[in-house]
Amino acid sequence: LKFPFMTKPKGGILPKFRYEMSLHFSASSTAYKSITDQFKDLIPCTIQQFYNHGGILYKLYIIGDDWHIVARSSIVDIDCNNTDPLYFKSSAINQKTGVSELSSTLNNSYISTDRTSGLDADVINSFVQRLKDQYQFNLIGADIIFDKSTNTYFIVDINYFPGFKGIPDVNEKFLNLFDKFAKCLNL
């Protein structure tokens, strides 16, 4: 793990704390010495490498053999030469504009206007198959970021039963999955 890195609460169903995140850029920062204080009285936290990703988080939803991607606004690209940590709530990012309380405080921030292109369907198909093989689930979601500068995909979160928000014909996809299982069980 190297700088910059992000901290976030561990566990997806926790109430108000689940969206409180921070970015840390340097061990020389005084705040770095107290990083565990961010959540010490609340819950354990996860520490992940941070990569600029065009201000877009891709929500991959898998329902049986079908998958769908919904692009959501994420934290803007940032200058990784910052020294002080940044604290933000991921839930406060405007889904239409990508603007958050961080946007007005950061210099050199960037929000991509290209929200859907750039993802390789073969790579996503590979992710889908690996997730299904690994977890043996037919309903699963994953949060993916894409670093265009290195052409690298990162899965940053896996959700065992996501909300499936934004999927067209989601009810039909559920019915198709249930029908498939009913036929397998001769129902």
CSV table of C-alpha atoms in Angstrom, one decimal:
chain,number,residue,atom,x,y,z
A,1,LEU,CA,0.0,0.0,0.0
A,2,LYS,CA,1.3,3.4,-0.9
A,3,PHE,CA,0.1,7.0,-0.8
A,4,PRO,CA,-2.4,8.3,-1.5
A,5,PHE,CA,-4.8,5.9,0.2
A,6,MET,CA,-8.4,6.1,1.3
A,7,THR,CA,-10.1,5.1,4.6
A,8,LYS,CA,-13.7,4.1,4.8
A,9,PRO,CA,-15.9,2.4,7.4
A,10,LYS,CA,-15.9,-1.4,7.0
A,11,GLY,CA,-19.3,-2.9,6.4
A,12,GLY,CA,-22.0,-1.8,3.9
A,13,ILE,CA,-25.1,-1.7,6.0
A,14,LEU,CA,-23.9,0.5,8.8
A,15,PRO,CA,-26.1,3.5,9.4
A,16,LYS,CA,-24.8,7.1,9.0
A,17,PHE,CA,-21.1,6.3,9.2
A,18,ARG,CA,-20.8,4.2,6.0
A,19,TYR,CA,-20.3,7.2,3.8
A,20,GLU,CA,-17.6,9.0,5.8
A,21,MET,CA,-14.3,8.7,4.0
A,22,SER,CA,-10.9,10.3,4.0
A,23,LEU,CA,-7.9,10.5,1.7
A,24,HIS,CA,-4.3,10.6,3.0
A,25,PHE,CA,-1.3,11.7,1.0
A,26,SER,CA,1.8,11.6,3.2
A,27,ALA,CA,3.2,10.1,6.3
A,28,SER,CA,4.6,13.5,7.2
A,29,SER,CA,1.1,14.9,7.8
A,30,THR,CA,0.2,15.3,11.4
A,31,ALA,CA,-3.2,13.8,10.7
A,32,TYR,CA,-1.6,10.6,9.4
A,33,LYS,CA,-0.4,9.8,12.9
A,34,SER,CA,-4.0,9.8,14.1
A,35,ILE,CA,-5.6,8.0,11.2
A,36,THR,CA,-7.2,5.4,13.4
A,37,ASP,CA,-8.9,8.2,15.3
A,38,GLN,CA,-11.3,8.7,12.4
A,39,PHE,CA,-13.3,5.7,13.3
A,40,LYS,CA,-11.9,4.4,16.6
A,41,ASP,CA,-15.0,4.9,18.6
A,42,LEU,CA,-17.4,3.8,15.8
A,43,ILE,CA,-16.4,0.8,13.8
A,44,PRO,CA,-13.3,-0.7,12.0
A,45,CYS,CA,-12.2,0.9,8.8
A,46,THR,CA,-10.9,-0.3,5.5
A,47,ILE,CA,-7.8,1.2,4.0
A,48,GLN,CA,-7.5,1.1,0.2
A,49,GLN,CA,-5.1,2.5,-2.4
A,50,PHE,CA,-6.6,5.6,-4.1
A,51,TYR,CA,-6.4,6.1,-7.8
A,52,ASN,CA,-7.8,9.0,-9.8
A,53,HIS,CA,-10.6,7.7,-11.9
A,54,GLY,CA,-12.2,10.5,-13.8
A,55,GLY,CA,-14.8,11.2,-11.1
A,56,ILE,CA,-16.8,8.1,-12.1
A,57,LEU,CA,-17.7,4.9,-10.1
A,58,TYR,CA,-19.2,2.1,-12.2
A,59,LYS,CA,-21.8,0.0,-10.4
A,60,LEU,CA,-21.7,-3.5,-11.9
A,61,TYR,CA,-25.0,-5.4,-11.2
A,62,ILE,CA,-25.2,-9.1,-11.9
A,63,ILE,CA,-28.6,-10.9,-12.0
A,64,GLY,CA,-28.0,-14.5,-13.1
A,65,ASP,CA,-26.6,-14.5,-16.5
A,66,ASP,CA,-27.4,-10.8,-17.1
A,67,TRP,CA,-25.2,-7.9,-16.0
A,68,HIS,CA,-25.6,-4.1,-16.3
A,69,ILE,CA,-23.4,-1.2,-15.5
A,70,VAL,CA,-24.6,2.1,-14.1
A,71,ALA,CA,-22.2,5.1,-14.0
A,72,ARG,CA,-22.3,7.2,-10.8
A,73,SER,CA,-20.4,10.3,-9.8
A,74,SER,CA,-17.5,9.8,-7.5
A,75,ILE,CA,-14.8,11.9,-6.0
A,76,VAL,CA,-13.2,14.2,-8.5
A,77,ASP,CA,-9.6,13.6,-9.7
A,78,ILE,CA,-7.3,15.2,-7.3
A,79,ASP,CA,-3.7,16.6,-7.1
A,80,CYS,CA,-1.9,13.8,-5.2
A,81,ASN,CA,0.7,16.3,-4.1
A,82,ASN,CA,-1.6,17.5,-1.3
A,83,THR,CA,-0.2,17.1,2.2
A,84,ASP,CA,-3.3,17.5,4.4
A,85,PRO,CA,-5.9,14.7,4.4
A,86,LEU,CA,-9.3,15.3,2.9
A,87,TYR,CA,-12.4,14.2,4.6
A,88,PHE,CA,-15.7,13.8,2.7
A,89,LYS,CA,-19.0,12.0,2.6
A,90,SER,CA,-19.4,9.9,-0.5
A,91,SER,CA,-23.2,10.2,-0.2
A,92,ALA,CA,-22.9,14.0,-0.6
A,93,ILE,CA,-21.6,13.8,-4.2
A,94,ASN,CA,-24.2,15.2,-6.6
A,95,GLN,CA,-25.1,12.4,-9.1
A,96,LYS,CA,-25.8,14.8,-11.9
A,97,THR,CA,-22.9,17.2,-11.6
A,98,GLY,CA,-20.3,15.2,-9.6
A,99,VAL,CA,-19.9,18.2,-7.3
A,100,SER,CA,-19.4,17.7,-3.6
A,101,GLU,CA,-18.1,19.7,-0.7
A,102,LEU,CA,-14.6,18.7,-1.9
A,103,SER,CA,-15.0,20.1,-5.3
A,104,SER,CA,-14.9,23.7,-4.1
A,105,THR,CA,-11.8,23.1,-2.0
A,106,LEU,CA,-9.6,21.3,-4.4
A,107,ASN,CA,-7.4,22.8,-7.1
A,108,ASN,CA,-6.9,20.9,-10.4
A,109,SER,CA,-9.9,18.8,-9.8
A,110,TYR,CA,-11.5,17.0,-12.8
A,111,ILE,CA,-14.9,15.5,-13.4
A,112,SER,CA,-15.2,13.4,-16.5
A,113,THR,CA,-18.1,14.2,-18.9
A,114,ASP,CA,-17.6,10.9,-20.6
A,115,ARG,CA,-19.5,8.6,-18.2
A,116,THR,CA,-20.0,5.4,-20.2
A,117,SER,CA,-17.4,4.9,-22.8
A,118,GLY,CA,-14.0,3.5,-22.2
A,119,LEU,CA,-15.0,0.2,-20.5
A,120,ASP,CA,-14.1,-2.9,-22.3
A,121,ALA,CA,-17.0,-5.4,-22.4
A,122,ASP,CA,-14.5,-8.4,-22.5
A,123,VAL,CA,-12.9,-7.2,-19.3
A,124,ILE,CA,-16.3,-6.7,-17.7
A,125,ASN,CA,-17.4,-10.2,-18.8
A,126,SER,CA,-14.3,-11.6,-17.2
A,127,PHE,CA,-15.1,-9.8,-14.0
A,128,VAL,CA,-18.6,-11.1,-14.0
A,129,GLN,CA,-17.5,-14.7,-14.5
A,130,ARG,CA,-14.8,-14.5,-11.8
A,131,LEU,CA,-17.2,-12.9,-9.3
A,132,LYS,CA,-19.9,-15.6,-10.0
A,133,ASP,CA,-17.3,-18.4,-9.8
A,134,GLN,CA,-15.7,-17.0,-6.6
A,135,TYR,CA,-18.8,-16.2,-4.6
A,136,GLN,CA,-21.3,-18.7,-6.1
A,137,PHE,CA,-24.1,-16.0,-6.1
A,138,ASN,CA,-26.5,-15.0,-8.8
A,139,LEU,CA,-27.3,-11.7,-7.3
A,140,ILE,CA,-24.2,-9.6,-6.7
A,141,GLY,CA,-22.8,-6.2,-7.3
A,142,ALA,CA,-19.4,-4.6,-7.6
A,143,ASP,CA,-18.1,-1.1,-7.6
A,144,ILE,CA,-15.4,-0.6,-10.3
A,145,ILE,CA,-13.2,2.4,-11.0
A,146,PHE,CA,-11.1,2.8,-14.2
A,147,ASP,CA,-7.8,4.6,-14.4
A,148,LYS,CA,-7.7,5.8,-18.0
A,149,SER,CA,-4.0,6.9,-17.7
A,150,THR,CA,-2.9,3.2,-17.1
A,151,ASN,CA,-5.9,1.5,-18.6
A,152,THR,CA,-6.4,-0.4,-15.3
A,153,TYR,CA,-9.7,-1.5,-13.7
A,154,PHE,CA,-10.1,-1.8,-9.9
A,155,ILE,CA,-12.9,-3.5,-8.0
A,156,VAL,CA,-13.2,-1.4,-4.9
A,157,ASP,CA,-16.2,-3.0,-3.3
A,158,ILE,CA,-18.4,-6.1,-3.6
A,159,ASN,CA,-22.0,-6.1,-2.5
A,160,TYR,CA,-23.8,-9.4,-1.8
A,161,PHE,CA,-27.3,-8.0,-2.5
A,162,PRO,CA,-27.1,-4.5,-4.0
A,163,GLY,CA,-30.0,-2.2,-4.7
A,164,PHE,CA,-29.9,-2.7,-8.5
A,165,LYS,CA,-30.8,1.0,-8.9
A,166,GLY,CA,-30.8,2.2,-12.5
A,167,ILE,CA,-31.2,-1.1,-14.2
A,168,PRO,CA,-33.7,-1.1,-17.0
A,169,ASP,CA,-36.2,-4.0,-16.9
A,170,VAL,CA,-34.9,-5.1,-13.5
A,171,ASN,CA,-38.1,-6.9,-12.6
A,172,GLU,CA,-38.0,-8.9,-15.8
A,173,LYS,CA,-34.4,-9.9,-15.2
A,174,PHE,CA,-35.4,-11.1,-11.7
A,175,LEU,CA,-38.3,-13.1,-13.1
A,176,ASN,CA,-36.0,-14.7,-15.8
A,177,LEU,CA,-33.6,-15.8,-13.0
A,178,PHE,CA,-36.4,-17.2,-10.9
A,179,ASP,CA,-37.9,-19.0,-13.9
A,180,LYS,CA,-34.5,-20.5,-14.7
A,181,PHE,CA,-34.2,-21.9,-11.1
A,182,ALA,CA,-37.8,-23.1,-11.2
A,183,LYS,CA,-37.1,-25.1,-14.4
A,184,CYS,CA,-34.0,-26.6,-12.8
A,185,LEU,CA,-36.1,-27.8,-9.9
A,186,ASN,CA,-38.9,-29.0,-12.1
A,187,LEU,CA,-41.4,-26.7,-10.5
